[in-house]
Amino acid sequence: MRPLRGSRGRSVVVGTVTLCLAAGWALQTPGGVSLVVPQPNINATVAQNILLSVEYSCQGVATIEWKHVSSWGTTSIVEWRSGNYVNISTVYKDRVTTFENGSIQLRNVGMRDAGYYFVTVMEEHGTNAYGTIIVNVYEIIYEDLHFVAVLFAFLAAVSAILICFMWLCNKSLHLFQKKTTHKLTASTTEEIELETIEC
Ligand SMILES: *[C@@H]1O[C@H](CO)[C@@H](O)[C@H](O)[C@H]1NC(C)=O
Ligand SMILES: *[C@@H]1O[C@H](CO)[C@@H](O)[C@H](O)[C@H]1NC(C)=O
Ligand SMILES: *[C@@H]1O[C@H](CO)[C@@H](O)[C@H](O)[C@H]1NC(C)=O
């Protein structure tokens, strides 16, 4: 019984050590590509500029490729190798800017730009990393116009109230001024009377 228990304990220890080593090896794998997509879901309105933001890291030189997939099909947007070449497809020529960290900016989006954006980071002799960003594009819809109309009505009401208030202020100021001038004339006559008495 005893030797059996001892061997089992040893095997557990050996297993744990192996696991730790494996984990360490996985963390230190040289040449691995990693890709972070901080915002995998973007809501945009028509004519907006959007940043498809990613951040990749790898040891060697990487090639980055962006593709757009929607119900109209798959389109290659851009492919570039950092410090080497940038190949933007003609459809996107004037609308795309590439960044060092693998991100791209897409200007003046339309309804057709909605869909999935796939990014692939390819290392020269290594692994690939993939990322996806979903972009929703909304039209400036009636609800927004409704909101604008309500805002205008509200502003009009506020200005009307302000005008009334100013009118009232003006009126009361006039009344006040009249009263004070009355008082002033009264007090000056009193003073004059006092002076004459002193004399
Ligand atoms: C985009 O809109 C959807 C629903 O309209 C919402 O669930 C989601 O959180 C929004 N995403 C962002 C990044 O605002
Ligand atoms: C990538 O670079 C762009 C431009 O410098 C920056 O706006 C964006 O935040 C970066 N993305 C990430 C995930 O760091
Ligand atoms: C750029 O893209 C076009 C079409 O995808 C391709 O024919 C061409 O070979 C590419 N150029 C480079 C330098 O990769």
Coordinates of N, CA and C and ligand atoms in Angstrom, one line a residue:
M1 N 0.8 -1.2 0.0 CA 0.0 0.0 0.0 C 0.9 1.3 0.0
R2 N 1.9 1.3 0.9 CA 2.7 2.5 1.0 C 3.4 2.9 -0.3
P3 N 4.2 1.9 -0.8 CA 4.9 2.3 -2.1 C 4.0 2.8 -3.2
L4 N 2.8 2.3 -3.3 CA 1.8 2.7 -4.3 C 1.5 4.2 -4.1
R5 N 1.1 4.5 -2.8 CA 0.7 5.9 -2.5 C 1.9 6.8 -2.9
G6 N 3.1 6.4 -2.5 CA 4.3 7.2 -2.8 C 4.5 7.5 -4.2
S7 N 4.3 6.5 -5.1 CA 4.5 6.6 -6.5 C 3.4 7.5 -7.1
R8 N 2.2 7.4 -6.5 CA 1.1 8.3 -7.0 C 1.5 9.7 -6.8
G9 N 1.9 10.0 -5.5 CA 2.3 11.4 -5.2 C 3.4 11.9 -6.1
R10 N 4.4 11.0 -6.3 CA 5.5 11.5 -7.2 C 5.0 11.8 -8.6
S11 N 4.1 11.0 -9.1 CA 3.5 11.2 -10.5 C 2.8 12.6 -10.5
V12 N 2.1 12.9 -9.4 CA 1.3 14.1 -9.4 C 2.3 15.3 -9.5
V13 N 3.4 15.2 -8.7 CA 4.4 16.2 -8.7 C 5.0 16.4 -10.1
V14 N 5.4 15.2 -10.7 CA 6.0 15.3 -12.0 C 5.0 15.9 -13.0
G15 N 3.7 15.6 -12.9 CA 2.7 16.2 -13.8 C 2.6 17.7 -13.6
T16 N 2.6 18.1 -12.3 CA 2.5 19.6 -12.1 C 3.7 20.3 -12.7
V17 N 4.9 19.7 -12.5 CA 6.1 20.3 -13.0 C 6.1 20.4 -14.5
T18 N 5.6 19.3 -15.2 CA 5.5 19.3 -16.6 C 4.5 20.4 -17.1
L19 N 3.4 20.6 -16.4 CA 2.4 21.6 -16.7 C 3.0 23.0 -16.7
C20 N 3.7 23.2 -15.6 CA 4.4 24.5 -15.4 C 5.4 24.8 -16.5
L21 N 6.2 23.8 -16.8 CA 7.1 24.0 -17.9 C 6.4 24.3 -19.2
A22 N 5.4 23.5 -19.5 CA 4.6 23.7 -20.7 C 4.1 25.1 -20.8
A23 N 3.5 25.6 -19.7 CA 3.0 27.0 -19.6 C 4.1 28.0 -19.9
G24 N 5.2 27.8 -19.2 CA 6.3 28.7 -19.4 C 6.8 28.7 -20.9
W25 N 6.8 27.5 -21.5 CA 7.3 27.4 -22.9 C 6.3 28.1 -23.8
A26 N 5.0 28.0 -23.5 CA 3.9 28.6 -24.3 C 4.1 30.1 -24.2
L27 N 4.4 30.7 -23.0 CA 4.5 32.1 -22.9 C 5.8 32.7 -23.6
Q28 N 6.8 31.8 -23.6 CA 8.0 32.3 -24.2 C 8.3 31.9 -25.6
T29 N 7.3 31.3 -26.3 CA 7.4 30.9 -27.6 C 8.0 32.0 -28.5
P30 N 9.2 31.8 -29.1 CA 9.7 32.8 -29.9 C 9.0 32.9 -31.2
G31 N 8.8 34.1 -31.7 CA 8.3 34.3 -33.1 C 6.8 34.2 -33.1
G32 N 6.1 34.1 -32.0 CA 4.6 34.1 -32.0 C 4.0 35.4 -32.4
V33 N 2.9 35.4 -33.1 CA 2.2 36.6 -33.4 C 1.0 36.7 -32.5
S34 N 0.8 37.9 -32.0 CA -0.4 38.1 -31.2 C -1.1 39.4 -31.7
L35 N -2.4 39.3 -31.5 CA -3.3 40.4 -32.1 C -4.3 40.7 -31.1
V36 N -4.5 42.0 -30.8 CA -5.5 42.5 -29.8 C -6.5 43.3 -30.6
V37 N -7.8 43.0 -30.4 CA -8.8 43.8 -31.0 C -9.7 44.4 -29.8
P38 N -9.4 45.7 -29.4 CA -10.0 46.2 -28.3 C -11.5 46.5 -28.5
Q39 N -11.9 46.8 -29.7 CA -13.4 47.1 -29.9 C -13.9 46.3 -31.1
P40 N -14.4 45.1 -30.8 CA -14.8 44.2 -31.9 C -16.2 44.6 -32.6
N41 N -16.8 45.7 -32.0 CA -18.1 46.0 -32.5 C -18.2 47.6 -32.7
I42 N -18.4 48.1 -33.9 CA -18.4 49.5 -34.1 C -19.8 49.9 -34.7
N43 N -20.4 50.9 -34.1 CA -21.6 51.5 -34.6 C -21.3 52.8 -35.3
A44 N -21.6 53.0 -36.5 CA -21.2 54.3 -37.2 C -22.5 54.8 -37.9
T45 N -22.5 56.1 -38.2 CA -23.5 56.6 -39.1 C -22.9 57.0 -40.4
V46 N -23.7 57.1 -41.4 CA -23.3 57.4 -42.8 C -22.4 58.7 -42.8
A47 N -21.3 58.6 -43.6 CA -20.4 59.7 -43.8 C -19.4 59.9 -42.6
Q48 N -19.4 59.0 -41.6 CA -18.5 59.1 -40.5 C -17.2 58.4 -40.9
N49 N -16.1 58.8 -40.2 CA -14.8 58.1 -40.4 C -14.7 57.1 -39.2
I50 N -14.2 55.9 -39.5 CA -14.1 55.0 -38.4 C -12.7 54.4 -38.4
L51 N -12.2 54.1 -37.2 CA -10.9 53.5 -37.0 C -11.1 52.0 -36.7
L52 N -10.6 51.1 -37.5 CA -10.7 49.7 -37.2 C -9.4 49.4 -36.4
S53 N -9.5 49.5 -35.1 CA -8.3 49.5 -34.3 C -7.9 48.2 -33.8
V54 N -6.6 47.8 -34.1 CA -6.0 46.6 -33.6 C -4.6 46.9 -33.2
E55 N -4.0 46.0 -32.5 CA -2.6 46.1 -32.1 C -2.0 44.7 -32.2
Y56 N -0.9 44.6 -33.1 CA -0.3 43.3 -33.2 C 1.1 43.4 -32.7
S57 N 1.6 42.3 -32.3 CA 3.1 42.2 -31.9 C 3.7 40.9 -32.4
C58 N 4.8 41.0 -32.9 CA 5.5 39.8 -33.4 C 7.0 40.1 -33.5
Q59 N 7.8 39.1 -33.6 CA 9.3 39.3 -33.6 C 9.8 39.8 -35.0
G60 N 9.3 39.1 -36.0 CA 9.8 39.4 -37.3 C 9.0 40.5 -38.0
V61 N 9.1 40.5 -39.3 CA 8.3 41.5 -40.1 C 7.0 40.8 -40.5
A62 N 6.0 41.5 -40.3 CA 4.6 41.0 -40.5 C 4.0 41.6 -41.7
T63 N 3.1 40.8 -42.3 CA 2.3 41.3 -43.4 C 0.8 41.4 -42.9
I64 N 0.2 42.5 -43.1 CA -1.2 42.7 -42.6 C -2.1 42.8 -43.7
E65 N -3.2 42.1 -43.6 CA -4.2 42.1 -44.7 C -5.6 42.3 -44.1
W66 N -6.4 43.3 -44.7 CA -7.7 43.5 -44.2 C -8.7 43.1 -45.4
K67 N -9.8 42.5 -45.0 CA -10.8 42.1 -45.9 C -12.2 42.5 -45.4
H68 N -13.1 42.8 -46.3 CA -14.4 43.2 -45.9 C -15.4 42.1 -46.5
V69 N -16.2 41.6 -45.6 CA -17.2 40.5 -46.0 C -18.6 41.0 -45.6
S70 N -19.4 41.1 -46.7 CA -20.8 41.5 -46.4 C -21.7 40.7 -47.4
S71 N -22.9 41.0 -47.4 CA -23.8 40.3 -48.3 C -23.5 40.5 -49.8
W72 N -22.7 41.6 -50.0 CA -22.3 41.8 -51.4 C -21.1 41.1 -51.9
G73 N -20.5 40.4 -50.9 CA -19.3 39.6 -51.2 C -18.1 40.0 -50.4
T74 N -17.0 39.4 -50.8 CA -15.7 39.6 -50.1 C -14.8 40.5 -50.9
T75 N -14.3 41.6 -50.3 CA -13.4 42.5 -51.0 C -12.1 42.6 -50.2
S76 N -11.0 42.6 -50.9 CA -9.7 42.8 -50.2 C -9.6 44.3 -50.1
I77 N -9.3 44.8 -49.0 CA -9.1 46.3 -48.8 C -7.7 46.7 -49.0
V78 N -6.8 46.1 -48.2 CA -5.4 46.6 -48.2 C -4.6 45.4 -47.7
E79 N -3.3 45.4 -48.2 CA -2.4 44.5 -47.7 C -1.0 45.2 -47.6
W80 N -0.4 45.1 -46.5 CA 0.9 45.8 -46.4 C 1.9 45.1 -45.5
R81 N 3.2 45.3 -45.8 CA 4.2 44.7 -45.0 C 5.0 45.9 -44.4
S82 N 5.1 46.0 -43.1 CA 5.6 47.2 -42.4 C 7.0 47.6 -43.0
G83 N 7.1 48.8 -43.4 CA 8.4 49.3 -43.9 C 8.7 48.7 -45.3
N84 N 7.7 48.2 -46.0 CA 8.0 47.5 -47.3 C 7.1 48.0 -48.4
Y85 N 5.9 47.7 -48.4 CA 4.9 48.1 -49.4 C 3.6 48.2 -48.8
V86 N 2.7 49.0 -49.4 CA 1.3 49.2 -49.1 C 0.5 49.0 -50.3
N87 N -0.4 48.0 -50.3 CA -1.1 47.7 -51.5 C -2.6 47.9 -51.2
I88 N -3.1 49.1 -51.5 CA -4.6 49.4 -51.3 C -5.4 49.1 -52.5
S89 N -6.4 48.3 -52.4 CA -7.2 48.0 -53.6 C -7.9 49.3 -54.1
T90 N -8.1 49.3 -55.4 CA -8.5 50.6 -56.1 C -9.8 51.1 -55.6
V91 N -10.7 50.2 -55.1 CA -12.0 50.6 -54.6 C -11.8 51.5 -53.4
Y92 N -10.8 51.2 -52.6 CA -10.6 51.9 -51.3 C -9.5 53.0 -51.4
K93 N -9.0 53.2 -52.6 CA -7.7 54.0 -52.7 C -7.7 55.3 -51.9
D94 N -8.8 56.1 -52.0 CA -8.8 57.4 -51.4 C -9.4 57.4 -50.0
R95 N -9.8 56.2 -49.5 CA -10.6 56.2 -48.2 C -9.9 55.5 -47.1
V96 N -8.7 54.9 -47.4 CA -8.1 54.1 -46.3 C -6.7 54.6 -46.0
T97 N -6.5 54.7 -44.6 CA -5.1 55.0 -44.1 C -4.7 53.8 -43.3
T98 N -3.4 53.4 -43.4 CA -2.9 52.3 -42.6 C -2.1 52.9 -41.4
F99 N -2.0 52.1 -40.3 CA -1.2 52.5 -39.2 C -0.2 51.4 -38.8
E100 N 0.8 51.8 -38.2 CA 1.9 50.9 -37.8 C 1.4 49.7 -37.0
N101 N 0.5 50.0 -36.1 CA 0.0 48.9 -35.2 C -1.0 47.9 -35.9
G102 N -1.2 48.1 -37.2 CA -2.1 47.2 -37.9 C -3.5 47.7 -38.1
S103 N -3.8 48.9 -37.5 CA -5.1 49.4 -37.6 C -5.3 50.1 -39.0
I104 N -6.5 50.3 -39.4 CA -6.8 51.1 -40.6 C -7.9 52.1 -40.3
Q105 N -7.9 53.2 -40.9 CA -9.0 54.2 -40.9 C -9.7 54.1 -42.2
L106 N -11.1 54.1 -42.1 CA -11.9 54.1 -43.2 C -12.8 55.3 -43.2
R107 N -12.6 56.2 -44.2 CA -13.3 57.5 -44.2 C -14.6 57.4 -45.0
N108 N -15.5 58.3 -44.5 CA -16.8 58.5 -45.3 C -17.5 57.2 -45.5
V109 N -17.9 56.5 -44.4 CA -18.5 55.2 -44.6 C -20.0 55.3 -45.2
G110 N -20.4 54.3 -45.9 CA -21.7 54.3 -46.4 C -22.4 53.0 -45.9
M111 N -23.6 52.8 -46.3 CA -24.4 51.6 -45.9 C -23.7 50.4 -46.4
R112 N -23.0 50.4 -47.5 CA -22.4 49.3 -48.0 C -21.1 48.8 -47.2
D113 N -20.6 49.7 -46.4 CA -19.5 49.4 -45.6 C -19.8 48.6 -44.3
A114 N -21.1 48.4 -44.1 CA -21.4 47.5 -43.0 C -21.0 46.1 -43.2
G115 N -20.8 45.4 -42.2 CA -20.4 44.0 -42.3 C -19.2 43.6 -41.5
Y116 N -18.5 42.5 -41.9 CA -17.4 42.0 -41.1 C -16.1 42.4 -41.7
Y117 N -15.2 42.8 -40.9 CA -13.8 43.1 -41.3 C -12.9 42.1 -40.7
F118 N -12.2 41.4 -41.6 CA -11.3 40.4 -41.1 C -9.8 40.9 -41.3
V119 N -9.1 40.8 -40.3 CA -7.7 41.2 -40.4 C -6.8 39.9 -40.1
T120 N -5.8 39.8 -41.0 CA -4.9 38.6 -40.8 C -3.5 39.2 -40.7
V121 N -2.8 38.8 -39.7 CA -1.4 39.2 -39.5 C -0.5 38.0 -39.7
M122 N 0.3 38.1 -40.8 CA 1.1 36.9 -41.2 C 2.6 37.2 -40.9
E123 N 3.2 36.3 -40.1 CA 4.6 36.4 -39.9 C 5.3 35.7 -41.0
E124 N 6.5 36.1 -41.2 CA 7.3 35.6 -42.4 C 7.3 34.0 -42.4
H125 N 7.9 33.5 -41.3 CA 8.0 32.0 -41.3 C 7.3 31.5 -40.1
G126 N 6.2 32.1 -39.7 CA 5.6 31.7 -38.4 C 4.1 31.5 -38.5
T127 N 3.5 31.8 -37.5 CA 2.1 31.6 -37.3 C 1.3 32.9 -37.8
N128 N 0.0 32.7 -38.0 CA -0.9 33.8 -38.3 C -1.7 34.2 -37.2
A129 N -2.2 35.4 -37.1 CA -3.2 35.8 -36.1 C -4.3 36.4 -36.8
Y130 N -5.5 36.2 -36.3 CA -6.7 36.6 -37.0 C -7.6 37.5 -36.1
G131 N -8.2 38.5 -36.6 CA -9.2 39.3 -35.8 C -10.4 39.7 -36.7
T132 N -11.5 39.9 -36.0 CA -12.7 40.3 -36.7 C -13.3 41.5 -36.0
I133 N -13.8 42.5 -36.8 CA -14.5 43.6 -36.3 C -15.8 43.7 -37.0
I134 N -16.9 43.8 -36.3 CA -18.2 44.0 -36.9 C -18.6 45.4 -37.0
V135 N -19.0 45.9 -38.1 CA -19.3 47.3 -38.3 C -20.8 47.5 -38.7
N136 N -21.5 48.2 -37.9 CA -22.9 48.5 -38.2 C -22.9 50.0 -38.7
V137 N -23.6 50.2 -39.8 CA -23.7 51.6 -40.3 C -25.2 52.0 -40.3
Y138 N -25.5 53.1 -39.7 CA -26.9 53.5 -39.6 C -27.0 54.8 -40.4
E139 N -28.2 54.9 -41.1 CA -28.5 56.2 -41.8 C -29.0 57.2 -40.8
I140 N -28.8 58.5 -41.1 CA -29.4 59.5 -40.3 C -30.9 59.4 -40.5
I141 N -31.5 58.8 -39.5 CA -32.9 58.4 -39.8 C -33.9 59.4 -39.2
Y142 N -35.2 59.1 -39.5 CA -36.2 60.1 -39.1 C -36.2 60.4 -37.6
E143 N -35.9 59.4 -36.8 CA -35.9 59.6 -35.3 C -35.0 60.7 -35.0
D144 N -33.9 60.8 -35.6 CA -32.9 61.8 -35.3 C -33.5 63.2 -35.7
L145 N -34.2 63.3 -36.9 CA -34.8 64.5 -37.3 C -35.9 64.9 -36.3
H146 N -36.6 63.9 -35.8 CA -37.7 64.2 -34.8 C -37.0 64.8 -33.6
F147 N -35.9 64.2 -33.2 CA -35.2 64.7 -32.0 C -34.8 66.2 -32.2
V148 N -34.3 66.5 -33.4 CA -33.9 67.8 -33.8 C -35.1 68.8 -33.7
A149 N -36.3 68.3 -34.2 CA -37.5 69.2 -34.2 C -37.9 69.5 -32.8
V150 N -37.8 68.4 -31.9 CA -38.2 68.6 -30.5 C -37.2 69.6 -29.8
L151 N -36.0 69.5 -30.2 CA -34.9 70.4 -29.6 C -35.2 71.8 -30.0
F152 N -35.6 72.0 -31.3 CA -35.9 73.4 -31.8 C -37.1 73.9 -31.0
A153 N -38.1 73.1 -30.9 CA -39.3 73.6 -30.2 C -39.0 74.0 -28.8
F154 N -38.2 73.2 -28.1 CA -37.7 73.5 -26.8 C -37.0 74.8 -26.7
L155 N -36.0 75.0 -27.6 CA -35.2 76.2 -27.7 C -36.1 77.4 -27.9
A156 N -37.1 77.3 -28.8 CA -38.1 78.4 -29.1 C -38.8 78.7 -27.8
A157 N -39.3 77.7 -27.1 CA -40.0 78.0 -25.9 C -39.2 78.7 -24.9
V158 N -38.0 78.3 -24.7 CA -37.0 78.9 -23.8 C -36.8 80.3 -24.1
S159 N -36.6 80.6 -25.4 CA -36.3 82.0 -25.8 C -37.5 82.8 -25.6
A160 N -38.7 82.3 -25.9 CA -40.0 83.0 -25.6 C -40.1 83.4 -24.2
I161 N -39.8 82.5 -23.3 CA -39.8 82.7 -21.9 C -38.8 83.8 -21.5
L162 N -37.6 83.7 -22.1 CA -36.6 84.7 -21.8 C -37.0 86.1 -22.2
I163 N -37.7 86.2 -23.4 CA -38.1 87.5 -23.9 C -39.1 88.1 -23.0
C164 N -40.1 87.2 -22.6 CA -41.1 87.7 -21.6 C -40.5 88.2 -20.3
F165 N -39.6 87.4 -19.8 CA -38.9 87.8 -18.6 C -38.1 89.1 -18.7
M166 N -37.5 89.3 -19.9 CA -36.7 90.6 -20.1 C -37.7 91.7 -20.2
W167 N -38.8 91.5 -20.8 CA -39.8 92.6 -21.0 C -40.3 93.0 -19.6
L168 N -40.6 92.0 -18.7 CA -41.1 92.2 -17.4 C -40.0 93.0 -16.6
C169 N -38.8 92.5 -16.7 CA -37.7 93.2 -16.1 C -37.6 94.6 -16.4
N170 N -37.7 94.9 -17.7 CA -37.6 96.2 -18.3 C -38.7 97.1 -17.7
K171 N -39.9 96.5 -17.6 CA -41.0 97.3 -17.1 C -40.9 97.6 -15.6
S172 N -40.5 96.6 -14.8 CA -40.3 96.8 -13.4 C -39.2 97.8 -13.2
L173 N -38.1 97.7 -14.0 CA -37.0 98.7 -13.9 C -37.5 100.1 -14.1
H174 N -38.3 100.3 -15.1 CA -38.9 101.6 -15.3 C -39.7 102.1 -14.1
L175 N -40.5 101.2 -13.6 CA -41.3 101.6 -12.4 C -40.3 102.0 -11.2
F176 N -39.3 101.2 -11.0 CA -38.4 101.4 -9.9 C -37.7 102.7 -10.1
Q177 N -37.2 103.0 -11.4 CA -36.6 104.2 -11.7 C -37.5 105.4 -11.4
K178 N -38.7 105.3 -11.8 CA -39.7 106.4 -11.5 C -39.7 106.7 -10.0
K179 N -39.9 105.6 -9.2 CA -40.0 105.7 -7.8 C -38.8 106.4 -7.2
T180 N -37.6 105.9 -7.6 CA -36.3 106.4 -7.0 C -36.2 107.9 -7.4
T181 N -36.5 108.3 -8.6 CA -36.4 109.7 -8.9 C -37.4 110.5 -8.1
H182 N -38.6 110.0 -7.8 CA -39.5 110.6 -6.9 C -38.9 110.9 -5.6
K183 N -38.3 109.8 -5.0 CA -37.7 109.8 -3.7 C -36.5 110.8 -3.7
L184 N -35.7 110.8 -4.8 CA -34.5 111.6 -4.9 C -35.0 113.1 -4.8
T185 N -36.0 113.4 -5.6 CA -36.4 114.8 -5.6 C -36.9 115.2 -4.2
A186 N -37.6 114.3 -3.6 CA -38.1 114.5 -2.2 C -37.0 114.8 -1.3
S187 N -36.0 114.0 -1.3 CA -34.8 114.1 -0.3 C -34.1 115.4 -0.6
T188 N -33.9 115.7 -1.9 CA -33.1 117.0 -2.2 C -33.9 118.2 -1.7
T189 N -35.2 118.2 -1.8 CA -35.9 119.3 -1.3 C -35.8 119.4 0.2
E190 N -35.8 118.2 0.9 CA -35.6 118.2 2.3 C -34.3 118.8 2.7
E191 N -33.2 118.4 2.0 CA -31.9 118.9 2.3 C -31.8 120.4 2.1
I192 N -32.4 120.8 1.0 CA -32.4 122.3 0.8 C -33.1 123.0 1.9
E193 N -34.2 122.4 2.4 CA -35.0 123.0 3.5 C -34.1 123.0 4.7
L194 N -33.4 121.8 5.0 CA -32.5 121.8 6.1 C -31.4 122.9 6.1
E195 N -30.8 123.0 4.9 CA -29.8 124.0 4.7 C -30.3 125.4 5.0
T196 N -31.4 125.6 4.5 CA -32.0 127.0 4.7 C -32.2 127.2 6.2
I197 N -32.6 126.2 6.9 CA -32.9 126.3 8.3 C -31.6 126.6 9.1
E198 N -30.5 125.9 8.7 CA -29.2 126.1 9.3 C -28.7 127.5 9.1
C199 N -28.9 128.0 8.0 CA -28.5 129.3 7.7 C -29.3 130.3 8.5
Ligands
LIG1 C1 -24.0 49.0 -31.1 O1 -25.4 48.9 -31.2 C2 -25.9 47.7 -30.6 C3 -27.4 47.7 -30.8 O2 -27.9 48.7 -31.5 C4 -25.5 47.7 -29.1 O3 -25.9 46.4 -28.6 C5 -24.0 47.7 -29.0 O4 -23.6 47.7 -27.7 C6 -23.5 49.0 -29.7 N1 -22.0 48.9 -29.7 C7 -21.2 50.0 -29.4 C8 -19.8 49.8 -29.5 O5 -21.7 51.1 -29.1
LIG2 C1 -3.3 52.0 -33.3 O1 -2.8 53.3 -33.7 C2 -3.7 54.3 -33.9 C3 -3.0 55.5 -34.5 O2 -1.8 55.8 -33.9 C4 -4.4 54.6 -32.6 O3 -5.4 55.6 -32.8 C5 -5.1 53.3 -32.1 O4 -5.6 53.6 -30.8 C6 -4.0 52.2 -32.0 N1 -4.7 51.0 -31.6 C7 -4.5 50.3 -30.5 C8 -5.3 49.1 -30.2 O5 -3.6 50.6 -29.7
LIG3 C1 -1.4 44.4 -55.0 O1 -2.7 43.8 -55.2 C2 -3.1 43.4 -56.5 C3 -4.5 42.9 -56.5 O2 -4.8 42.3 -55.3 C4 -2.1 42.3 -56.9 O3 -2.3 41.9 -58.3 C5 -0.7 42.9 -56.8 O4 0.3 41.8 -57.1 C6 -0.4 43.4 -55.4 N1 0.9 44.0 -55.4 C7 1.8 43.7 -54.4 C8 3.1 44.5 -54.5 O5 1.6 42.9 -53.5

